[in-house]
Tab-separated table of C-alpha atoms and ligand atoms in Angstrom:
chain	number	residue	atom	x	y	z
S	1	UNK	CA	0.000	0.000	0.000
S	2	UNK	CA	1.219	3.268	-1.126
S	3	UNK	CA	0.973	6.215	1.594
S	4	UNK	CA	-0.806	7.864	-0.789
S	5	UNK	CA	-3.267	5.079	-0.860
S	6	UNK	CA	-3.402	5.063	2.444
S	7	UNK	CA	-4.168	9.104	3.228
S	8	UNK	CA	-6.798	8.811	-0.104
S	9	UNK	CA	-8.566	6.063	2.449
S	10	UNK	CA	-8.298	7.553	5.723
S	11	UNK	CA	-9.649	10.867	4.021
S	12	UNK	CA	-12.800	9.013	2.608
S	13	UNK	CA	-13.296	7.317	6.375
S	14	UNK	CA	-12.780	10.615	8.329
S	15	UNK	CA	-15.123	12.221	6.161
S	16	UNK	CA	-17.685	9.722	6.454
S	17	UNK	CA	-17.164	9.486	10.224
S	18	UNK	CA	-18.390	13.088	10.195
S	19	UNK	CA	-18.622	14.535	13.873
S	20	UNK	CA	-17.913	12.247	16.582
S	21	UNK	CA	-19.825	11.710	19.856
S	22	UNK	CA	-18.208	13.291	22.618
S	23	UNK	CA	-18.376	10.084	24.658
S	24	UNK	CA	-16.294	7.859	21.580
S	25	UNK	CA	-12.602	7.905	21.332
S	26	UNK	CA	-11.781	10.896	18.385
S	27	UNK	CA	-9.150	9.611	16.482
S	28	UNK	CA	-5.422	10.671	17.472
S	29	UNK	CA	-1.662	10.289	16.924
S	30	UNK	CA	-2.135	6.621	18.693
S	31	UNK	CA	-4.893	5.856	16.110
S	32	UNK	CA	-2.793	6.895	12.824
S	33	UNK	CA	0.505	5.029	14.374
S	34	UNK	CA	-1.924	1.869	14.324
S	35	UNK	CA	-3.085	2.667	10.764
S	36	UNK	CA	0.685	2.916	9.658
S	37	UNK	CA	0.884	-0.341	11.380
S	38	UNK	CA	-1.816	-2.125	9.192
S	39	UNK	CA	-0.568	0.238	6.037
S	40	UNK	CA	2.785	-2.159	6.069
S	41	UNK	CA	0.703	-5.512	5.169
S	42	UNK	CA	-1.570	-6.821	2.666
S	43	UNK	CA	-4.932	-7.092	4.453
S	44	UNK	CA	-6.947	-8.252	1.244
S	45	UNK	CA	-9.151	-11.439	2.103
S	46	UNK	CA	-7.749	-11.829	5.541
S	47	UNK	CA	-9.780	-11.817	8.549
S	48	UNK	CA	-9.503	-9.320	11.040
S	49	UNK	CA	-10.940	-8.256	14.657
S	50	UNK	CA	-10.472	-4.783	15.655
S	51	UNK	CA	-10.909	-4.692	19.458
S	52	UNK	CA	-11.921	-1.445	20.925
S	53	UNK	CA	-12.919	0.433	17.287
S	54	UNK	CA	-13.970	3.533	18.798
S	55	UNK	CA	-15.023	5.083	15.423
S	56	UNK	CA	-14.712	2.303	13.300
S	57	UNK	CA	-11.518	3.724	11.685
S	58	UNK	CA	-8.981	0.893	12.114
S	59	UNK	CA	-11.764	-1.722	10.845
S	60	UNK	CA	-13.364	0.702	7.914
S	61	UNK	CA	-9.743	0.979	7.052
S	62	UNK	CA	-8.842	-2.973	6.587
S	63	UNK	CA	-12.187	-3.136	5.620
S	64	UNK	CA	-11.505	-0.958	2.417
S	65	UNK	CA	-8.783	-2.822	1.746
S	66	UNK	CA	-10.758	-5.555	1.034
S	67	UNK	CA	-10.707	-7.304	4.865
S	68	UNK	CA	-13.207	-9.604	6.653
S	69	UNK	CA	-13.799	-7.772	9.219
S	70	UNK	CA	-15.178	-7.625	12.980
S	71	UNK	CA	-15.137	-4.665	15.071
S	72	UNK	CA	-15.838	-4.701	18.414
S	73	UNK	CA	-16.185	-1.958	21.145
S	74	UNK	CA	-17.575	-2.230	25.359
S	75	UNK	CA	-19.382	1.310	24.294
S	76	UNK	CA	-22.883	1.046	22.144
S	77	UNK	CA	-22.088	4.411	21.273
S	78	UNK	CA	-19.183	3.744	19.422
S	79	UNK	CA	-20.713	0.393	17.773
S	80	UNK	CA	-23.623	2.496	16.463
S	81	UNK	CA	-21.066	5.607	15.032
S	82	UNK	CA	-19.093	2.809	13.522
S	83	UNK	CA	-22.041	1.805	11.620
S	84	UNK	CA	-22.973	4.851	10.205
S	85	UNK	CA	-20.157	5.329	8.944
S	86	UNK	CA	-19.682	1.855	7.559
S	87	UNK	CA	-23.341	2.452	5.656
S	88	UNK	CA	-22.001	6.109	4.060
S	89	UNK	CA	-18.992	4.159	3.193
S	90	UNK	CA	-20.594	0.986	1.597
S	91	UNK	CA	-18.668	-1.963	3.699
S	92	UNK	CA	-19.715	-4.296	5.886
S	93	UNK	CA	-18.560	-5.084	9.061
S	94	UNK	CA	-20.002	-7.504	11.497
S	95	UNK	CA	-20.169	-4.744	14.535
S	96	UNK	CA	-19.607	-6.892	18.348
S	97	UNK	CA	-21.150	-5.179	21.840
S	98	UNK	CA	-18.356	-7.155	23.379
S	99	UNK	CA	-15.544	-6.313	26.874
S	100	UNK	CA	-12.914	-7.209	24.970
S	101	UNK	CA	-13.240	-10.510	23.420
S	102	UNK	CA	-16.527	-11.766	25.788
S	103	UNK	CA	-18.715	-11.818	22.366
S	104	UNK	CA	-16.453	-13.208	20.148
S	105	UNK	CA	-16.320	-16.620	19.354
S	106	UNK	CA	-13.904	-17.312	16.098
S	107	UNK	CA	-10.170	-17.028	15.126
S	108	UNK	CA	-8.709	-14.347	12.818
S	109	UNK	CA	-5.237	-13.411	10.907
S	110	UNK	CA	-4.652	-9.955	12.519
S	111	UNK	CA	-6.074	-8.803	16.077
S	112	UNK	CA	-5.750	-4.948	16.110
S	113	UNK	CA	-5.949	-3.009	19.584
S	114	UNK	CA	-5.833	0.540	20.277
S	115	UNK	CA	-6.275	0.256	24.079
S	116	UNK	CA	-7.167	2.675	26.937
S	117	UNK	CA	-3.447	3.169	28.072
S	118	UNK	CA	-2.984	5.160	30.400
S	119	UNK	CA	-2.388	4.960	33.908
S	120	UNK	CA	-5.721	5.111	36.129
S	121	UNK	CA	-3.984	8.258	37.959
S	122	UNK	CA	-3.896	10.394	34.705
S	123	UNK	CA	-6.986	8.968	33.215
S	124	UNK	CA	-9.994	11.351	32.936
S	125	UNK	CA	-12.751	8.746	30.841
S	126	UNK	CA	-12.693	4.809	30.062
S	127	UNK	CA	-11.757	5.233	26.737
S	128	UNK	CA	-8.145	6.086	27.972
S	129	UNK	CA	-8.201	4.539	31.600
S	130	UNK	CA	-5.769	1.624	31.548
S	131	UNK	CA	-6.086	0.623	35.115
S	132	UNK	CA	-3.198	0.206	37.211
S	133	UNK	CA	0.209	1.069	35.387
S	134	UNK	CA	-2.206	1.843	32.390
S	135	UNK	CA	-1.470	-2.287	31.710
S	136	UNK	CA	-4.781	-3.839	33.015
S	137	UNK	CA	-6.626	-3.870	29.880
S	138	UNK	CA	-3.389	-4.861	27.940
S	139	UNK	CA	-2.848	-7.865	30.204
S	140	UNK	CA	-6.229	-9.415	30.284
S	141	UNK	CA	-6.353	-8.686	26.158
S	142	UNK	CA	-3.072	-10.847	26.393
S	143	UNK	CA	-4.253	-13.701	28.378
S	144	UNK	CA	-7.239	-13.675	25.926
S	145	UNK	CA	-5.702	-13.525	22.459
S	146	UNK	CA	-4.176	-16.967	21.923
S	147	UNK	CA	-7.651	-18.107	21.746
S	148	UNK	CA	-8.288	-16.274	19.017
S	149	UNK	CA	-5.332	-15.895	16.689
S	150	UNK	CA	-5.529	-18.220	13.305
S	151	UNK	CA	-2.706	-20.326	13.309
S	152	UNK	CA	0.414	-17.576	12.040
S	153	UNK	CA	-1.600	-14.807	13.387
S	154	UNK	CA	-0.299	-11.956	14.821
S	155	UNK	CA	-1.856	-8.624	16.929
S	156	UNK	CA	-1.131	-5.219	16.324
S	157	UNK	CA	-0.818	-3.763	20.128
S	158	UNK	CA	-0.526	0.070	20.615
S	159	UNK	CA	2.177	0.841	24.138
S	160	UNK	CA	3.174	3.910	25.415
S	161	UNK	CA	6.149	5.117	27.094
S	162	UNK	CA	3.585	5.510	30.245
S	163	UNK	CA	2.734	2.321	30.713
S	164	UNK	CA	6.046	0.834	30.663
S	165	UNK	CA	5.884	-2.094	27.816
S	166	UNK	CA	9.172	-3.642	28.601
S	167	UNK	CA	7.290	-5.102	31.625
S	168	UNK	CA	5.090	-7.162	28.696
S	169	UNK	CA	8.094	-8.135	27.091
S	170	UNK	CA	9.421	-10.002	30.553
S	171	UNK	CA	6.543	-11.539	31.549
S	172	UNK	CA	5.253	-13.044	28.591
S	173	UNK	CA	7.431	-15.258	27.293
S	174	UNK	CA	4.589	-17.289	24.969
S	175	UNK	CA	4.213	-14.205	22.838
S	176	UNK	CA	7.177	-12.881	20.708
S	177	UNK	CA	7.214	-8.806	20.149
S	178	UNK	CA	8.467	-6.959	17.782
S	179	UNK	CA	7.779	-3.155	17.137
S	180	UNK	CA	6.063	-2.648	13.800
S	181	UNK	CA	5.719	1.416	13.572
S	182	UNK	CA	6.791	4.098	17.132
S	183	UNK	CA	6.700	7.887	17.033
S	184	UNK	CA	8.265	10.310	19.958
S	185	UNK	CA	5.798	12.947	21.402
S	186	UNK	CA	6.870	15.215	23.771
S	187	UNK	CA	5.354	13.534	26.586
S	188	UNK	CA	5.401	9.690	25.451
S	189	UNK	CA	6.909	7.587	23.420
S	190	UNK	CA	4.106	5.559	20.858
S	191	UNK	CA	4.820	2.457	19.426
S	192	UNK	CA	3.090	-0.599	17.666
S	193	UNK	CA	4.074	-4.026	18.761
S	194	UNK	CA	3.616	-6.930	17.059
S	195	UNK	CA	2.261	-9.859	19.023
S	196	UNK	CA	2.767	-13.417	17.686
S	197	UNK	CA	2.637	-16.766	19.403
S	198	UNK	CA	6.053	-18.321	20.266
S	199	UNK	CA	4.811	-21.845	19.273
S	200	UNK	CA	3.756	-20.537	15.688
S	201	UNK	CA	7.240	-19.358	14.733
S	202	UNK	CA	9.443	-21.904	12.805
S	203	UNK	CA	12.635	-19.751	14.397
R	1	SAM	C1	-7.939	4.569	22.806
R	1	SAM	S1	-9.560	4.166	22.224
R	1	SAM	C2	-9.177	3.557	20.582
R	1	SAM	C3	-10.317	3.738	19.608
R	1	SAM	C4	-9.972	3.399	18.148
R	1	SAM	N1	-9.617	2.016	17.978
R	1	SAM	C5	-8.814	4.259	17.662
R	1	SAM	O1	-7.729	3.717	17.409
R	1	SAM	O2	-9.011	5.480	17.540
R	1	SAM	C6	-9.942	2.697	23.153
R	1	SAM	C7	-11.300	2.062	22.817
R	1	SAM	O3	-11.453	0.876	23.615
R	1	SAM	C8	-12.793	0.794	24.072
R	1	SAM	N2	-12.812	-0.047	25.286
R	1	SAM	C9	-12.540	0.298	26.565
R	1	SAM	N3	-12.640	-0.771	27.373
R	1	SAM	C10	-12.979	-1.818	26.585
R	1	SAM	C11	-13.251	-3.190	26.823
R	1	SAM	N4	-13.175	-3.716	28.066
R	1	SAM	N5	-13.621	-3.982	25.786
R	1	SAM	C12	-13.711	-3.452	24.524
R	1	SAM	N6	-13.480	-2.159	24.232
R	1	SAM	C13	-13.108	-1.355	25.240
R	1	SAM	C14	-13.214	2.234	24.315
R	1	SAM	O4	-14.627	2.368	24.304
R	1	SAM	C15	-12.508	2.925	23.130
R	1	SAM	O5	-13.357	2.969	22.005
């Protein structure tokens, strides 16, 4: 995918999103270092869950490049914006009610998550309160994922500077991590990890 490809897309999506509800997550730098993420592979035919859509715009995005997709969010709110904007757009998604993965039931190629990260301390709404550390939504998306990664799947997991990811790296030794896309801010590092399953990798 070219990045101009990739900006024609996101321009369609953000102008079909239109205005978005004060309650759901309004796309930011954490959103676009994710869609740089998915911008590096070929998404066409492959089947992916994006946990914690928000808007929609991770899944309308895979979904316009010709992805099977399921989007998934805790919030109504953002289920029903994400439709809306799916209909203006002409894709379908199948659009989940689900905490985390409680309401879904199959397997898929990529995983993408855009989580609330930061620590509770800092935090002013759920759609950025990460619990403890800003890690408690990370860690029980972690426990949950094997379940439902295809075999040679792989997650796309946003980390921040404030919530300390080397502390994933160290204590999960069934996942290999690598980082796929990271951008300095002034007041965090960003940075895409890739999460595969150790016992998937032939090295
Ligand atoms: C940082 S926002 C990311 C939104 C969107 N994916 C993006 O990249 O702009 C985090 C999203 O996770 C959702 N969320 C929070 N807790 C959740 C949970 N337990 N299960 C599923 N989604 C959750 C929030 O409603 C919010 O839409």
């Amino acid at each position: 995918m070219t990045v101009q490809n990739s900006n024609e897309i996101l321009r369609k999506i953000l102008a079909a999103m239109g205005s978005v509800p004060p309650q759901v997550y309004a796309p930011g730098d954490d959103t676009f270092l994710m869609v740089d993420a998915v911008a590096t592979l070929s998404v066409e035919g492959k089947n992916v869950l994006d946990v914690g859509t928000g808007t929609g715009i991770l899944g309308l995005y895979c979904a316009l490049c010709g992805a099977h997709v399921t989007a998934a969010d805790i919030d109504e709110v953002a289920i029903r914006h994400t439709a809306d904007a799916a209909q203006l757009l002409g894709v379908e998604l199948k659009l989940v009610v689900s905490d985390l993965f409680s309401n879904i039931h199959s397997q898929f190629d990529l995983v993408l998550f855009n989580p609330p990260y930061l620590p509770s301390e800092g935090a002013h709404d759920g759609t950025v309160d990460g619990g403890s550390g800003g890690r408690d939504l990370i860690v029980r998306f972690l426990e949950q994922l094997p379940a439902h990664l295809q075999k040679d799947g792989s997650a796309f997991l946003l980390v921040s500077s404030l919530n300390n990811p080397n502390t994933l790296r160290k204590s999960y030794y069934n996942f290999k991590f690598s980082t796929v896309a990271k951008r300095a801010l002034f007041f965090e590092d960003l940075e895409v990890l890739r999460v595969r399953l150790r016992n998937d990798l032939s090295i």
